[in-house]
Each structure stands twice: as C-alpha cells, then as structure tokens.
mmCIF file of C-alpha atoms in Angstrom:
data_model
loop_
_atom_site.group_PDB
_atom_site.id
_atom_site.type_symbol
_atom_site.label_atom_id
_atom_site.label_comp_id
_atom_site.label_asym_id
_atom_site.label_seq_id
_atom_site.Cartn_x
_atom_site.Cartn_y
_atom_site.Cartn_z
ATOM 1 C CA UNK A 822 119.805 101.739 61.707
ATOM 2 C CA UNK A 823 118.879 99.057 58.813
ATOM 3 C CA UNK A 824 119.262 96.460 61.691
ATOM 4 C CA UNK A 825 116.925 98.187 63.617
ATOM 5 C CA UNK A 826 114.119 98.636 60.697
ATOM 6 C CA UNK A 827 114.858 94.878 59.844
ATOM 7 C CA UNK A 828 113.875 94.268 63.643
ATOM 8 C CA UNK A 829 110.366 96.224 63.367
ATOM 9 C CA UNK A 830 109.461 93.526 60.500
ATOM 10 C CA UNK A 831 108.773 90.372 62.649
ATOM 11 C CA UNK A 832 108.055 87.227 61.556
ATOM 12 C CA UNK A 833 105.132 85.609 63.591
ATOM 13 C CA UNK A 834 101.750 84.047 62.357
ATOM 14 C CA UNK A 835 99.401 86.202 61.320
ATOM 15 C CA UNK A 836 96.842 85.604 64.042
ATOM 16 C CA UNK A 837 99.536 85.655 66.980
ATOM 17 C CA UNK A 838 98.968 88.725 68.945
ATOM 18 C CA UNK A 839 101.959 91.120 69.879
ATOM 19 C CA UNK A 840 102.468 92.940 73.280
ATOM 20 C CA UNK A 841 101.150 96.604 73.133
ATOM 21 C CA UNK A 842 101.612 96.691 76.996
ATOM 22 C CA UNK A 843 104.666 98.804 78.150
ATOM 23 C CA UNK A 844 107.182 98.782 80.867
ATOM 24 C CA UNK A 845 104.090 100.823 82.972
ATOM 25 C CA UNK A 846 101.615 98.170 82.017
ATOM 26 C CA UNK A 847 104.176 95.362 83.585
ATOM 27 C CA UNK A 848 104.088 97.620 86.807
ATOM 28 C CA UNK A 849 100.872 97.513 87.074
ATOM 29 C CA UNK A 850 100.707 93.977 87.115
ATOM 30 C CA UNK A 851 102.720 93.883 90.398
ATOM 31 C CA UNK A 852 99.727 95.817 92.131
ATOM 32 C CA UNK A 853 101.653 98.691 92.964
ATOM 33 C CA UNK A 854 99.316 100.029 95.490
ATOM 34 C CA UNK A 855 99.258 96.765 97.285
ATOM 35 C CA UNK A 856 102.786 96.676 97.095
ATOM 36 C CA UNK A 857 103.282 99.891 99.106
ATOM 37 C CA UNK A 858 101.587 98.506 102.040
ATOM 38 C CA UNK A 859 103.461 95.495 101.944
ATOM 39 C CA UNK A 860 106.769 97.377 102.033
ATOM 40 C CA UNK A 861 105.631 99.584 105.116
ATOM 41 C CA UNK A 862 104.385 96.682 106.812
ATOM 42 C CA UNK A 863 107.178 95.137 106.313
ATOM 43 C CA UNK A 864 110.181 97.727 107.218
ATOM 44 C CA UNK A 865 108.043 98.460 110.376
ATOM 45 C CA UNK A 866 108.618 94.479 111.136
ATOM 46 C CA UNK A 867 112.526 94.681 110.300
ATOM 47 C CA UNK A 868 112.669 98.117 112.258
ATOM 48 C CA UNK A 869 110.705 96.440 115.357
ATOM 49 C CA UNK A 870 113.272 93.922 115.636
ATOM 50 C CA UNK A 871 115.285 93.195 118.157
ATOM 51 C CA UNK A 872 119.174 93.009 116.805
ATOM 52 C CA UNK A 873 121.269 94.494 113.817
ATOM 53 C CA UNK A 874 120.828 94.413 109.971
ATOM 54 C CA UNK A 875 122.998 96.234 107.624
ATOM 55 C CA UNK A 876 120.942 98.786 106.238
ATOM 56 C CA UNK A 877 121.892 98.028 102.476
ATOM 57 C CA UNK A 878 120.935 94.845 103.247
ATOM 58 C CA UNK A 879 117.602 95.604 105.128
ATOM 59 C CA UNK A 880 116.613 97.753 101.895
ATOM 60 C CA UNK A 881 117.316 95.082 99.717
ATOM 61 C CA UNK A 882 115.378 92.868 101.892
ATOM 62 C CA UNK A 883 112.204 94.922 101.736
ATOM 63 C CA UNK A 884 113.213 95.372 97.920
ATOM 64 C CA UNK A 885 112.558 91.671 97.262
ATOM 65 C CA UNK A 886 110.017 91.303 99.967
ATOM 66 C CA UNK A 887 107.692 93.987 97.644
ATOM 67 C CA UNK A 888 108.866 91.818 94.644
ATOM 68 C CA UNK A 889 107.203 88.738 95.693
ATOM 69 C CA UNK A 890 104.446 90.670 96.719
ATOM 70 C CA UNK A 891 104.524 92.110 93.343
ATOM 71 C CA UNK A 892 104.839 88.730 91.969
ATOM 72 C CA UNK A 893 101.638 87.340 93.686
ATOM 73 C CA UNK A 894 99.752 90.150 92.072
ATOM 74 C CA UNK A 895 101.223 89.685 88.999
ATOM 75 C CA UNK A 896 99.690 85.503 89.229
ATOM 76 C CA UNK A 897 96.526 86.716 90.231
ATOM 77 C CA UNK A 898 95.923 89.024 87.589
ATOM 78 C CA UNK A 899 96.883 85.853 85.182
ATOM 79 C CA UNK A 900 94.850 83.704 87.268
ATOM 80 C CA UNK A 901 91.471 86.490 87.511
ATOM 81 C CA UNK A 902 91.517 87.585 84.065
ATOM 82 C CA UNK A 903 87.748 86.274 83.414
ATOM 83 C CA UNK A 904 86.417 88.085 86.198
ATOM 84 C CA UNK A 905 88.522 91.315 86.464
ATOM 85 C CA UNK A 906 87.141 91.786 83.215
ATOM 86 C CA UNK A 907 83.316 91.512 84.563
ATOM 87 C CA UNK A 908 83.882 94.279 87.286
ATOM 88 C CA UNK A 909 84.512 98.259 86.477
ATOM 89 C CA UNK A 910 87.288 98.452 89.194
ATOM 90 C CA UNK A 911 89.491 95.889 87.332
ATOM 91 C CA UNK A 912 88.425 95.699 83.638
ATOM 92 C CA UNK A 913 91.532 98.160 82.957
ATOM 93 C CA UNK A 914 93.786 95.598 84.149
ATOM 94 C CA UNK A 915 96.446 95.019 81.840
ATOM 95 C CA UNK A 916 95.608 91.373 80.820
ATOM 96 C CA UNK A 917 91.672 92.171 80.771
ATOM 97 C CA UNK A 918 92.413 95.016 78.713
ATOM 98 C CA UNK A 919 94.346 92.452 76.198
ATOM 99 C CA UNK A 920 97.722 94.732 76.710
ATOM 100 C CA UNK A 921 99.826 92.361 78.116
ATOM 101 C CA UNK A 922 98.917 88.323 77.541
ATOM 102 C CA UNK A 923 97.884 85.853 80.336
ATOM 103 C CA UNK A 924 100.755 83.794 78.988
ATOM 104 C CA UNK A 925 103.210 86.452 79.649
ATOM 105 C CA UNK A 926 101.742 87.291 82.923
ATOM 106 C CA UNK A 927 102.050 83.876 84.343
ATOM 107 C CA UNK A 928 105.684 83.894 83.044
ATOM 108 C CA UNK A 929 106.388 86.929 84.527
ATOM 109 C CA UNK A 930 104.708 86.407 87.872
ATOM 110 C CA UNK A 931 106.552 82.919 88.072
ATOM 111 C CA UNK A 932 110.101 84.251 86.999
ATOM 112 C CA UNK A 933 109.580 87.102 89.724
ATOM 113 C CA UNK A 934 108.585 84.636 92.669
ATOM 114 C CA UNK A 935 111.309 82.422 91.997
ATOM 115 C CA UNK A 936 113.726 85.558 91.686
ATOM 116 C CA UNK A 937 112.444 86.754 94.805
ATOM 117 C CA UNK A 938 112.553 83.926 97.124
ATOM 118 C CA UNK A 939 116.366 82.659 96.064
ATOM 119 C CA UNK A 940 117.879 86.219 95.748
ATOM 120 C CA UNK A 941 116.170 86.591 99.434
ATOM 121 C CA UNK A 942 117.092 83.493 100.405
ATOM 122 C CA UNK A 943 120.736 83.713 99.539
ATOM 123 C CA UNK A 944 121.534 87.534 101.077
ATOM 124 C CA UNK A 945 119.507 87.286 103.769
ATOM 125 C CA UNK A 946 118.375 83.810 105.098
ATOM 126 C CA UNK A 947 116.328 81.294 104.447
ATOM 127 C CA UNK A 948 113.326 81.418 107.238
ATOM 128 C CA UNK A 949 112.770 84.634 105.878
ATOM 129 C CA UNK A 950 112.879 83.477 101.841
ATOM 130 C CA UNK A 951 110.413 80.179 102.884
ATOM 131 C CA UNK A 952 107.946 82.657 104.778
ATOM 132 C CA UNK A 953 108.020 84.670 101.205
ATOM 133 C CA UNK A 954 107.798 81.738 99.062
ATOM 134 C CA UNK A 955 104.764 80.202 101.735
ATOM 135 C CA UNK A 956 103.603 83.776 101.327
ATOM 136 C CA UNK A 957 103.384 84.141 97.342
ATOM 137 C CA UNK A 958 101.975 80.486 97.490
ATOM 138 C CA UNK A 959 98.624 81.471 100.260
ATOM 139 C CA UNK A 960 98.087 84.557 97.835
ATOM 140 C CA UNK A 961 98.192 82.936 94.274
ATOM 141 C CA UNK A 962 97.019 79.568 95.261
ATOM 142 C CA UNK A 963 94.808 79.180 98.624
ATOM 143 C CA UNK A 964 93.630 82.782 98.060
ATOM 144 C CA UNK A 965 93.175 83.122 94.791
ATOM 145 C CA UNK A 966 92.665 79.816 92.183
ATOM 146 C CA UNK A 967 90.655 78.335 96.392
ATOM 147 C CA UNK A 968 89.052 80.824 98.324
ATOM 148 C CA UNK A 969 87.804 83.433 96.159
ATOM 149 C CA UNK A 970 85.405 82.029 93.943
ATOM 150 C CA UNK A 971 84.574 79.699 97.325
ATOM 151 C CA UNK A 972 83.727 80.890 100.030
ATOM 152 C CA UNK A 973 82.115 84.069 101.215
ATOM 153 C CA UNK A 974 85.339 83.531 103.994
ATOM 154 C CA UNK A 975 87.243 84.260 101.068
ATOM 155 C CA UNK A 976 89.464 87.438 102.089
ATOM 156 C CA UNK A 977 89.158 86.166 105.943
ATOM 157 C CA UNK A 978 91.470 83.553 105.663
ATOM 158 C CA UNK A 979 93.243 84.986 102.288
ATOM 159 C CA UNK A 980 93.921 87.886 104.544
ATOM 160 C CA UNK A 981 96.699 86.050 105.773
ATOM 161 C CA UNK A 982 98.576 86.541 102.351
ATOM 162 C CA UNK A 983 98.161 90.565 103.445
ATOM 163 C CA UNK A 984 99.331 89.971 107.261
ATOM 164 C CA UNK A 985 102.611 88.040 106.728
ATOM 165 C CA UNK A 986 104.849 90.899 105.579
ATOM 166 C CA UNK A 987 105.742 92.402 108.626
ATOM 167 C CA UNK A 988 106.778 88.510 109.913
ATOM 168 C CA UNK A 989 108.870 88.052 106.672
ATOM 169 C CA UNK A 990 110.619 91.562 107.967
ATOM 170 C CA UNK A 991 110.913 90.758 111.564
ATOM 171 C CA UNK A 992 112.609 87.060 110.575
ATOM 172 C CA UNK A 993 115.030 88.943 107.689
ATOM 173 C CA UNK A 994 116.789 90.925 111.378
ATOM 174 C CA UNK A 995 116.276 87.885 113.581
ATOM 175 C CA UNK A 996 116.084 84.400 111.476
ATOM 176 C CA UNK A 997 112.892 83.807 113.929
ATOM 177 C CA UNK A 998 109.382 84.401 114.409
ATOM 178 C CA UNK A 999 108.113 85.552 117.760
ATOM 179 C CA UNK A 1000 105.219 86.463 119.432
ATOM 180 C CA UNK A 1001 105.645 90.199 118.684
ATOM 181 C CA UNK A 1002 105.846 89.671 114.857
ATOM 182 C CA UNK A 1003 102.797 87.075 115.375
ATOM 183 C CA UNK A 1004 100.981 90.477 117.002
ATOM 184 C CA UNK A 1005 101.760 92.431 114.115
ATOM 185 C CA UNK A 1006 100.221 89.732 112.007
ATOM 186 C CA UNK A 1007 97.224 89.696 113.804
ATOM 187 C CA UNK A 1008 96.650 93.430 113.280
ATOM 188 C CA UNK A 1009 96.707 93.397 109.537
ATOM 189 C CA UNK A 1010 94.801 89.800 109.686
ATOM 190 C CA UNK A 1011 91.976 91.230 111.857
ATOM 191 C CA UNK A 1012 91.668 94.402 110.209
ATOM 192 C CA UNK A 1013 91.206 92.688 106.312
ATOM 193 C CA UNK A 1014 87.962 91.650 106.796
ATOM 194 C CA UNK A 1015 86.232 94.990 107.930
ATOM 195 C CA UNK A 1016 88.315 96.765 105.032
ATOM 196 C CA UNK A 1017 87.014 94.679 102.439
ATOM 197 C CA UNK A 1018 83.236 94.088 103.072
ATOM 198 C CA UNK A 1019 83.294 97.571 103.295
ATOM 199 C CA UNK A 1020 84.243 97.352 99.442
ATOM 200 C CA UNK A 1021 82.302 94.505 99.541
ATOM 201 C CA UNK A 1022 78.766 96.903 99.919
ATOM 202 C CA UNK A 1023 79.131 99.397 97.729
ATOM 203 C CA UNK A 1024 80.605 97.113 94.897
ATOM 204 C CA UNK A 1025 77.838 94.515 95.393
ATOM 205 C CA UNK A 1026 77.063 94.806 92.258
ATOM 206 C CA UNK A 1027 80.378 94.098 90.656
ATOM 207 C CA UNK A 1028 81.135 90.944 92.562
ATOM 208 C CA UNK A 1029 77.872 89.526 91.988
ATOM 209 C CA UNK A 1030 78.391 89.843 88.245
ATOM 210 C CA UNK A 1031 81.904 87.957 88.319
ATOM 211 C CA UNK A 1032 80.223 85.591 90.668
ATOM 212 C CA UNK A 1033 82.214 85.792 93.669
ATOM 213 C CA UNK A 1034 80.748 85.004 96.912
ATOM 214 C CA UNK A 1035 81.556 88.274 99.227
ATOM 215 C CA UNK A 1036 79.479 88.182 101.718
ATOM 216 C CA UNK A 1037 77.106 91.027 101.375
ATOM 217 C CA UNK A 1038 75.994 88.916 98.159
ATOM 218 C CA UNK A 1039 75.355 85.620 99.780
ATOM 219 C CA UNK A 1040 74.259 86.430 103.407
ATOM 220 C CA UNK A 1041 73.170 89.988 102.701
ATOM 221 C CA UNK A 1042 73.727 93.689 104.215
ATOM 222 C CA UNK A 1043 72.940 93.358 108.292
ATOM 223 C CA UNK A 1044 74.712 90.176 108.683
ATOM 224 C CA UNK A 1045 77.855 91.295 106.576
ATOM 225 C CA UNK A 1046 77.337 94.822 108.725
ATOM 226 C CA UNK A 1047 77.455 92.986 112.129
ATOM 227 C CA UNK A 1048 80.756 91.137 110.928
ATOM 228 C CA UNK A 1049 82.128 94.393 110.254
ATOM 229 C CA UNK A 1050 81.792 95.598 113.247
ATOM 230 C CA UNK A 1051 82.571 92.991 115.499
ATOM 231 C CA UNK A 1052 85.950 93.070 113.207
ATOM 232 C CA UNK A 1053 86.440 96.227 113.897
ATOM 233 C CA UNK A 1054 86.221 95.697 117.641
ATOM 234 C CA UNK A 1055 88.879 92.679 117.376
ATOM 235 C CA UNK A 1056 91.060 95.248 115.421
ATOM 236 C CA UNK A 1057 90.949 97.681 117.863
ATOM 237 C CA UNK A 1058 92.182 95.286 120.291
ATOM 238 C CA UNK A 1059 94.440 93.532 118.416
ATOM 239 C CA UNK A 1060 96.119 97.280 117.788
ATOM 240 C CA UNK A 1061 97.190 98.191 121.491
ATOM 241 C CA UNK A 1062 98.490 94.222 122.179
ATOM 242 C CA UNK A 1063 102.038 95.673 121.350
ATOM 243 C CA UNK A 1064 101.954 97.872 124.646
ATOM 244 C CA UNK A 1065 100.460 95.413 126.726
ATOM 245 C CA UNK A 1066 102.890 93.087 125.545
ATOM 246 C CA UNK A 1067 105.623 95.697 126.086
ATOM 247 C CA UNK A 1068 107.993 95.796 123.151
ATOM 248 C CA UNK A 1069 105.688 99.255 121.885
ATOM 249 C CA UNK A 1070 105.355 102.197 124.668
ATOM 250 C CA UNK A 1071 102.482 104.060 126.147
ATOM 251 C CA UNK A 1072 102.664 106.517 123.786
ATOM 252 C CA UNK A 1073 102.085 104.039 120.950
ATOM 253 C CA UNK A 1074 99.295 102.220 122.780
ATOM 254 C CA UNK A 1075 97.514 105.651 123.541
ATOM 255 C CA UNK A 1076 97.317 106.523 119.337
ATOM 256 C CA UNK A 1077 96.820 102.827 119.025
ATOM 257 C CA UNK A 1078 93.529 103.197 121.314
ATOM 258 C CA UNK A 1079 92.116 106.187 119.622
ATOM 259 C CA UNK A 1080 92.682 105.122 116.166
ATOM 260 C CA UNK A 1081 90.771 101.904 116.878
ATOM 261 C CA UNK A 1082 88.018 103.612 118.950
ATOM 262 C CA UNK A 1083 87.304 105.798 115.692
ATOM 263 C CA UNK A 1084 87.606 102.410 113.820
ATOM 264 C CA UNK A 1085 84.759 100.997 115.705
ATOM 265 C CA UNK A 1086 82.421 104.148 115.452
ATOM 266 C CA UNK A 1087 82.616 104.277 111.645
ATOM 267 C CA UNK A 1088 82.021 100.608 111.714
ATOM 268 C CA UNK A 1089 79.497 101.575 113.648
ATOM 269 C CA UNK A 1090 78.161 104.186 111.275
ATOM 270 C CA UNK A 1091 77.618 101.121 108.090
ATOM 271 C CA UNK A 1092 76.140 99.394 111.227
ATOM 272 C CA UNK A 1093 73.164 102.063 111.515
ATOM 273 C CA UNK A 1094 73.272 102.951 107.504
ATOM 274 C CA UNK A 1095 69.883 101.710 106.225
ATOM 275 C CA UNK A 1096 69.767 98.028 104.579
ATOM 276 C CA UNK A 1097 69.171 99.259 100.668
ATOM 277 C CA UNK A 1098 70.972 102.442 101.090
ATOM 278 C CA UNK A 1099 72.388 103.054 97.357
ATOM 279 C CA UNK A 1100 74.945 105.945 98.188
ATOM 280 C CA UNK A 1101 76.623 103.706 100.507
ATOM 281 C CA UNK A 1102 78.407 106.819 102.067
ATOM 282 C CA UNK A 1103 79.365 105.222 105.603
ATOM 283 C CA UNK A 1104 80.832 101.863 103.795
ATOM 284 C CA UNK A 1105 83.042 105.006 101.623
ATOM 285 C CA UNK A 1106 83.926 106.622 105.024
ATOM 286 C CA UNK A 1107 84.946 103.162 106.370
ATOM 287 C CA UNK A 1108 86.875 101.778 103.330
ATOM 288 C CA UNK A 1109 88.841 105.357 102.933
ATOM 289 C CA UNK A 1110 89.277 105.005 107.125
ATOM 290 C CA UNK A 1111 90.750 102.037 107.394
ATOM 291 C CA UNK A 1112 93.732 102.752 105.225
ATOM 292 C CA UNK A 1113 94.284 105.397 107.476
ATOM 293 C CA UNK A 1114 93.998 103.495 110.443
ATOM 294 C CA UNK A 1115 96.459 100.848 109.066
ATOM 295 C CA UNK A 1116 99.193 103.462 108.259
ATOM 296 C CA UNK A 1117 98.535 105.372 111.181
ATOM 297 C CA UNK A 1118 99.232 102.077 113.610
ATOM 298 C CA UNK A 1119 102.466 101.270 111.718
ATOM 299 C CA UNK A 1120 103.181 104.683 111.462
ATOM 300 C CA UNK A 1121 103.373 104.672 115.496
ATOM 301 C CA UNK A 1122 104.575 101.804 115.576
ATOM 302 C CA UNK A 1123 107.734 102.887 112.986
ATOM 303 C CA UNK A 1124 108.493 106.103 115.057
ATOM 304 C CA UNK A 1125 108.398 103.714 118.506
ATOM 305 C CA UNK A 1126 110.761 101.467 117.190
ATOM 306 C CA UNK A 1127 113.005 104.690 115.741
ATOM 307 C CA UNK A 1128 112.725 106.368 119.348
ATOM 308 C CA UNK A 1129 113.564 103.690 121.206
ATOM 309 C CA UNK A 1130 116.690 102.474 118.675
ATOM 310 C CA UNK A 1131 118.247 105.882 118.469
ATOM 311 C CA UNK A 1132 117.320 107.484 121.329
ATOM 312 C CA UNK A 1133 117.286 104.279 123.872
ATOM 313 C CA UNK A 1134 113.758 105.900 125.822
ATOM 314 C CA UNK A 1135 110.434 103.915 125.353
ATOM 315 C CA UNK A 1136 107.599 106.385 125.215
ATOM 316 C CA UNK B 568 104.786 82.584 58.031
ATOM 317 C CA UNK B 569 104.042 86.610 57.005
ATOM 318 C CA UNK B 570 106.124 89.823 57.712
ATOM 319 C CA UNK B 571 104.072 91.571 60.526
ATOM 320 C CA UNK B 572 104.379 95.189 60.431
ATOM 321 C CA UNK B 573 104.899 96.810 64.435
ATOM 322 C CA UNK B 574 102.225 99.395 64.687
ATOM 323 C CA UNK B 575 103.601 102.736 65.916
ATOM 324 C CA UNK B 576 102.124 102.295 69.265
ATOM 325 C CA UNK B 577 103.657 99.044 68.959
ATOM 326 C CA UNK B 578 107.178 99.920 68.718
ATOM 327 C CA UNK B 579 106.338 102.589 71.603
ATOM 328 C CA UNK B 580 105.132 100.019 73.951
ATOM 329 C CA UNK B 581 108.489 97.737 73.086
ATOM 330 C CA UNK B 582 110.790 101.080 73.069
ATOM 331 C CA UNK B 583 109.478 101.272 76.799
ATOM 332 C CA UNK B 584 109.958 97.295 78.142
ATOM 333 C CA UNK B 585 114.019 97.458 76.473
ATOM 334 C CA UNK B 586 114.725 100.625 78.130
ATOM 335 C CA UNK B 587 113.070 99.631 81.535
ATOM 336 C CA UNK B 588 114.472 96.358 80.971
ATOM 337 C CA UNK B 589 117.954 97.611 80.675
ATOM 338 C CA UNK B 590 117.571 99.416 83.830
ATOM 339 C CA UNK B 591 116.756 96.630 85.841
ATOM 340 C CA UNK B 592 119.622 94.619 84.321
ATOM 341 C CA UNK B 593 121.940 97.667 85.346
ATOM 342 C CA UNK B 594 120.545 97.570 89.082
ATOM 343 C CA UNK B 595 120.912 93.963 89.519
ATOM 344 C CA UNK B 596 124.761 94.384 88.474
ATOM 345 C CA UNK B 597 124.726 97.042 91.241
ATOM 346 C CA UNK B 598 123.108 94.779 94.023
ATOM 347 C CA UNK B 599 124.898 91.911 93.427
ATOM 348 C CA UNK B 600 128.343 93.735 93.490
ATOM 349 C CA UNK B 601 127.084 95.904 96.491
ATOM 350 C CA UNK B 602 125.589 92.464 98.396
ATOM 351 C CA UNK B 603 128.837 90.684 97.270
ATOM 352 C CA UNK B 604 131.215 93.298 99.064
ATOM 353 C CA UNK B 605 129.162 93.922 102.263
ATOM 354 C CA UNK B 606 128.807 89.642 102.670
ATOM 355 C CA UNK B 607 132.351 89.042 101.625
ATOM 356 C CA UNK B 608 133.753 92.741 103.314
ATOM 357 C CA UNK B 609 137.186 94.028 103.252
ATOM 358 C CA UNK B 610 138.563 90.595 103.369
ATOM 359 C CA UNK B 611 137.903 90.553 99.602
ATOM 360 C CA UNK B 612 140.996 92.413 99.165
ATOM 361 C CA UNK B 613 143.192 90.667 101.003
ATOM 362 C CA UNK B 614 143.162 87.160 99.348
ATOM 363 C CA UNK B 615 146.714 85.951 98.215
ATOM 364 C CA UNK B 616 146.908 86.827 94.390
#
C-alpha cells in the first residue's frame, strides 16, 4: 500500500495540469451516439452482402469499424475545442470542459485510427481497412480542420464521412464495392443535409457565435428551408433505389416509400413554418424524424437481408 | 520540480482510466487469440512438435 501512496505524490511542474477526465470522459470523446449509427449502418452493409463472413469475425469487423469512427470523433473534438466551447450543445465536451487535454485527445484519437485501420486491415482485408483509414481522414481532415469553418456546403460534402460505413461493411464480406453498397451510401449522403439544417435553424444562434457558416446563417431561413426540402425529396428517392435495383424486396421498398413520403411532408412542414419563428417546432419535428427515418430504412433493410439469408424468400 | 498532491476526485478519475484500461488490455488478449484460432483453425494443432 506505501507504493501506492508514494504513487498519489507525483512529481510534475507546478503549473502542468493533471487529467480529472475518467474512463467515461474518454468515451465520450469517441461520440458515442454517432458511433451507434455507424455500427448499424454498417452491420446492415456486411448483412446485405452477398457471400460468407465468420460471424466472430464480422463482429469484430463492426467492432473496429465503430473504433475508427470513434477515433474521428475523438480528432475532432481535439481539432473543435475553440468552438465547441462557444456553443451550449458542446461546451460539456470533455476537452472544452478542460477534463481531458487537447494533447491527450489528439494522442488518443491518432493511436485509435492507426489501431483501427491495421487491426482491420490484418483480420479482415485491406479494401475494407483503406476505405476506414480514407474514412477517418474525410471526417478529421476535409470535414473538419476544411469544410466546416468554410463553407456553408460544409456537412454536404462532409456527409460523406457519415455515408461510408455501410461500404466499409459491405467490402469487409466481399473485398469490393458495388453499386448496391454505393446505394446505401447515397441514402445516408442525401439524407445529412436535411438532418442537419434542421439543427442548423433552431441552433442559429450557436453556430453563428462559433462562426461557422451553416447555411441558415449565411443565406438565411427560406433558402436553407427550400434545400431542405428538395433534400428530403432526393432522400426519399434515394431510399426505395434498393428495390428497384432488386437486391431489397417489395416489402422493403413499400416501408421505404412511406417513410420517405412522411420525410418530405415534415420537410414540408419547416417549409411553411414562418421565417422568424423562435419555437422552431417543425425544424424539432424534422431533426427528431429523421433519426427515425434513418433507422427505420436500415431497419428494413436489416430484416430483408435476414429474411432472405435464412429463410431464402425475398419479400 | 514540486510534489503535487492528487486531489480526491483526482485519484477517482485515474482509479477509473486503470481499471477500464485493464479491461481493454484483457479483451484485446481475447480477440487476438480468438482471431488467431479462427484464421489459423484446427490446423494449429496439428503442426509437427
């Protein structure tokens, strides 16, 4: 026990700060919530695809896949310390909230990547560890140190980062990518933008304080509105392409359908909202919607996949 | 260089990264032996000794 005491005594400058962030605090620097979508889009991907992977090694291959995901997070959070700490929603961030260090976070989110991408690499192949790496790299990099502070296009083309999961799954079964894992890209790719100008209008205020350029701050409510819903339409679309390009069935593109027609009507519902409107109730409606609607079309598109592997019928 | 006393909350916070620390550690020893046999397979066991 004396070697333990001697241990609580450390010697460090005076000024040097020391960690007060815990083993939670480090989770929360992989964006957890994040993180669960990637790993859903991502089994759905590895389920959809055509040929055999052990199952120990399919969960370790969505194990590491949410690892680099986590990882990404983890570099933005070193990278967006300034402004997560100008907005309510992420002044509680671990490194804004001077918990964990931005030194530590970078080390942690580079030590993770690299982990991530050679483990994956090595058990399961190497398309599928380069799409990762490419992966961690549009999220930290293009997205993040590029595109954010940018562009008001920001999380248009950073919504790529969000979209490649269920490619990095569908390549771990297949060493490939198709045009059916390109479709489930599209879905998640098209759908980002809606999602998060719908953020984008009731936290105005936030991101104009950090200074990022969403786009209700630089071209304003209607034209951000308009975007949403013509995103919304392509969405939609984008959701029943799996039936019309026949690896989903009917069933599939008939949820598909009505999950994107109530898409478009509560995009529709920001599009009549007033311009000015402080409660900002139909953006709410929309932003809690289209988590739904993105679980919902993976969920059918899981239980497709599951029917037609175990049971050898496409519904 | 001065002796820095660990707050309580301190020693908390570091209780928590060595224990979840250790537990990764522990699962990585699993997945590597569990990755190692399913790659490798029963042919492990039948290498001349």
């Amino acid at each position: 026990m004396a070697m333990i005491n001697e241990h609580d005594a450390l010697t460090a400058p005076a000024a040097a700060p020391i960690l007060e962030g815990d083993a939670g605090d480090f989770f929360a620097l992989l964006k957890p919530r994040v993180m669960s979508l990637v790993v859903f889009t991502a089994l759905v991907g590895l389920m959809m695809a055509p040929g055999e992977i052990h199952p120990v090694l399919g969960f370790i291959a969505i194990l590491l896949i949410a690892v680099g995901a986590g990882a990404s997070g983890a570099l933005n959070m070193w990278y967006d310390a300034d402004i997560d700490l100008l907005m309510g929603r992420t002044s509680k961030r671990p490194v804004p909230a001077g918990r964990i260090s931005a030194e530590t976070t970078l080390a942690f989110g580079l030590f993770l990547s690299v982990f991530s991408v050679v483990t994956l690499g090595l058990v399961i192949n190497w398309l599928s560890a380069g799409l990762l790496a490419f992966t961690i790299f549009f999220y930290a990099v293009v997205y993040t140190m590029w595109l954010k502070r940018w562009t008001p296009h920001n999380i248009v083309i950073g919504g790529a980062a969000g979209a490649f999961p269920p490619i990095i799954g569908w390549a771990c079964v297949t060493n490939s990518i198709s045009l059916e894992s390109i479709a489930l890209f599209a879905i998640i790719f098209l759908w980002t933008p809606a999602h998060f100008w719908a953020l984008a209008l009731f936290k105005a205020e936030d991101y104009g304080r950090a200074g990022i350029p969403m786009l209700p701050n630089v071209a304003g409510e209607r034209a951000t509105k308009i975007q949403i819903v013509l995103y919304s339409v392509l969405t939609a679309i984008s959701g029943i392409v799996p039936t019309l390009m026949g690896f989903a069935g009917t069933t599939y593109g008939v949820v598909a359908a009505v999950l994107g027609v109530a898409f478009i009507w509560y995009s529709w519902q920001v599009w009549r909202m007033a311009d000015g409107d402080k409660k900002m109730i139909p953006a709410k409606k929309l932003f809690g919607y289209s988590l739904i609607y993105l679980f919902g079309i993976f969920t059918a598109l899981l239980v497709d996949a599951l029917v037609a592997k175990f049971f050898g019928v496409v519904v | 260089m001065d002796h820095v006393e660990l707050t309580e909350q301190q020693k908390k916070a570091r209780r928590s990264r060595s224990v979840a620390l250790a537990v990764v550690l522990a699962c990585l020893v699993v997945l590597f032996y569990v990755v190692t046999i399913i790659k490798i397979g029963p042919g492990i066991f039948n290498r001349p000794l």
